[in-house]
PDB file of C-alpha atoms in Angstrom:
ATOM      1  CA  UNK A 171     209.231 109.590  99.370  1.00  0.00           C
ATOM      2  CA  UNK A 172     210.881 109.471 102.791  1.00  0.00           C
ATOM      3  CA  UNK A 173     214.247 111.051 103.416  1.00  0.00           C
ATOM      4  CA  UNK A 174     216.930 110.259 105.989  1.00  0.00           C
ATOM      5  CA  UNK A 175     215.239 112.341 108.695  1.00  0.00           C
ATOM      6  CA  UNK A 176     212.018 110.354 108.438  1.00  0.00           C
ATOM      7  CA  UNK A 177     210.022 113.145 106.878  1.00  0.00           C
ATOM      8  CA  UNK A 178     208.071 112.832 103.644  1.00  0.00           C
ATOM      9  CA  UNK A 179     208.489 115.142 100.673  1.00  0.00           C
ATOM     10  CA  UNK A 180     206.487 115.914  97.546  1.00  0.00           C
ATOM     11  CA  UNK A 181     206.884 118.487  94.782  1.00  0.00           C
ATOM     12  CA  UNK A 182     203.986 120.187  92.979  1.00  0.00           C
ATOM     13  CA  UNK A 183     204.534 122.276  89.840  1.00  0.00           C
ATOM     14  CA  UNK A 184     202.007 124.412  88.013  1.00  0.00           C
ATOM     15  CA  UNK A 185     202.373 125.314  84.348  1.00  0.00           C
ATOM     16  CA  UNK A 186     200.530 127.757  82.111  1.00  0.00           C
ATOM     17  CA  UNK A 187     197.947 129.036  84.624  1.00  0.00           C
ATOM     18  CA  UNK A 188     195.876 131.851  83.154  1.00  0.00           C
ATOM     19  CA  UNK A 189     196.691 134.130  86.079  1.00  0.00           C
ATOM     20  CA  UNK A 190     199.525 134.211  88.569  1.00  0.00           C
ATOM     21  CA  UNK A 191     200.883 136.578  91.187  1.00  0.00           C
ATOM     22  CA  UNK A 192     203.068 136.374  94.251  1.00  0.00           C
ATOM     23  CA  UNK A 193     199.994 136.587  96.480  1.00  0.00           C
ATOM     24  CA  UNK A 194     198.396 133.631  94.632  1.00  0.00           C
ATOM     25  CA  UNK A 195     201.570 131.588  95.157  1.00  0.00           C
ATOM     26  CA  UNK A 196     201.565 132.430  98.866  1.00  0.00           C
ATOM     27  CA  UNK A 197     197.907 131.405  99.061  1.00  0.00           C
ATOM     28  CA  UNK A 198     198.732 128.100  97.350  1.00  0.00           C
ATOM     29  CA  UNK A 199     201.527 127.510  99.875  1.00  0.00           C
ATOM     30  CA  UNK A 200     198.966 127.932 102.664  1.00  0.00           C
ATOM     31  CA  UNK A 201     196.508 125.576 100.949  1.00  0.00           C
ATOM     32  CA  UNK A 202     199.156 122.871 100.507  1.00  0.00           C
ATOM     33  CA  UNK A 203     200.236 123.223 104.152  1.00  0.00           C
ATOM     34  CA  UNK A 204     196.642 122.895 105.396  1.00  0.00           C
ATOM     35  CA  UNK A 205     195.910 119.952 103.075  1.00  0.00           C
ATOM     36  CA  UNK A 206     198.890 118.095 104.540  1.00  0.00           C
ATOM     37  CA  UNK A 207     197.555 118.762 108.053  1.00  0.00           C
ATOM     38  CA  UNK A 208     194.028 117.628 107.128  1.00  0.00           C
ATOM     39  CA  UNK A 209     195.476 114.385 105.733  1.00  0.00           C
ATOM     40  CA  UNK A 210     197.330 113.724 108.992  1.00  0.00           C
ATOM     41  CA  UNK A 211     200.779 115.057 108.163  1.00  0.00           C
ATOM     42  CA  UNK A 212     202.629 116.615 111.082  1.00  0.00           C
ATOM     43  CA  UNK A 213     204.823 119.712 111.012  1.00  0.00           C
ATOM     44  CA  UNK A 214     204.170 120.599 107.358  1.00  0.00           C
ATOM     45  CA  UNK A 215     206.678 122.833 105.639  1.00  0.00           C
ATOM     46  CA  UNK A 216     205.950 124.238 102.181  1.00  0.00           C
ATOM     47  CA  UNK A 217     208.298 126.463 100.203  1.00  0.00           C
ATOM     48  CA  UNK A 218     208.023 128.070  96.786  1.00  0.00           C
ATOM     49  CA  UNK A 219     211.518 128.097  95.284  1.00  0.00           C
ATOM     50  CA  UNK A 220     210.232 128.892  91.784  1.00  0.00           C
ATOM     51  CA  UNK A 221     207.489 131.410  91.025  1.00  0.00           C
ATOM     52  CA  UNK A 222     206.197 132.695  87.691  1.00  0.00           C
ATOM     53  CA  UNK A 223     205.530 136.055  89.347  1.00  0.00           C
ATOM     54  CA  UNK A 224     209.301 136.293  89.983  1.00  0.00           C
ATOM     55  CA  UNK A 225     210.082 135.409  86.374  1.00  0.00           C
ATOM     56  CA  UNK A 226     210.489 131.632  86.625  1.00  0.00           C
ATOM     57  CA  UNK A 227     209.002 129.304  83.991  1.00  0.00           C
ATOM     58  CA  UNK A 228     206.804 127.454  86.534  1.00  0.00           C
ATOM     59  CA  UNK A 229     205.586 127.706  90.101  1.00  0.00           C
ATOM     60  CA  UNK A 230     207.107 124.969  92.253  1.00  0.00           C
ATOM     61  CA  UNK A 231     205.915 124.023  95.734  1.00  0.00           C
ATOM     62  CA  UNK A 232     208.143 121.767  97.822  1.00  0.00           C
ATOM     63  CA  UNK A 233     206.040 120.095 100.508  1.00  0.00           C
ATOM     64  CA  UNK A 234     207.594 118.244 103.463  1.00  0.00           C
ATOM     65  CA  UNK A 235     206.013 116.723 106.549  1.00  0.00           C
ATOM     66  CA  UNK A 236     206.460 114.052 109.174  1.00  0.00           C
TER      67      UNK A 236
END
């Protein structure tokens, strides 16, 4: 979906993974960022506002790019 600034945004959530840690979430953020670049997205930004390692119910990755 495009927003008013012309960038594109997607949200990925993971549920019930057998293992999770803050370092795994940070690795996933890096993977999502690189995948966006490989697919031609410019200026990728990926954040992890929810993380099971911090006590949240799911891990959420908000991905934005131009």
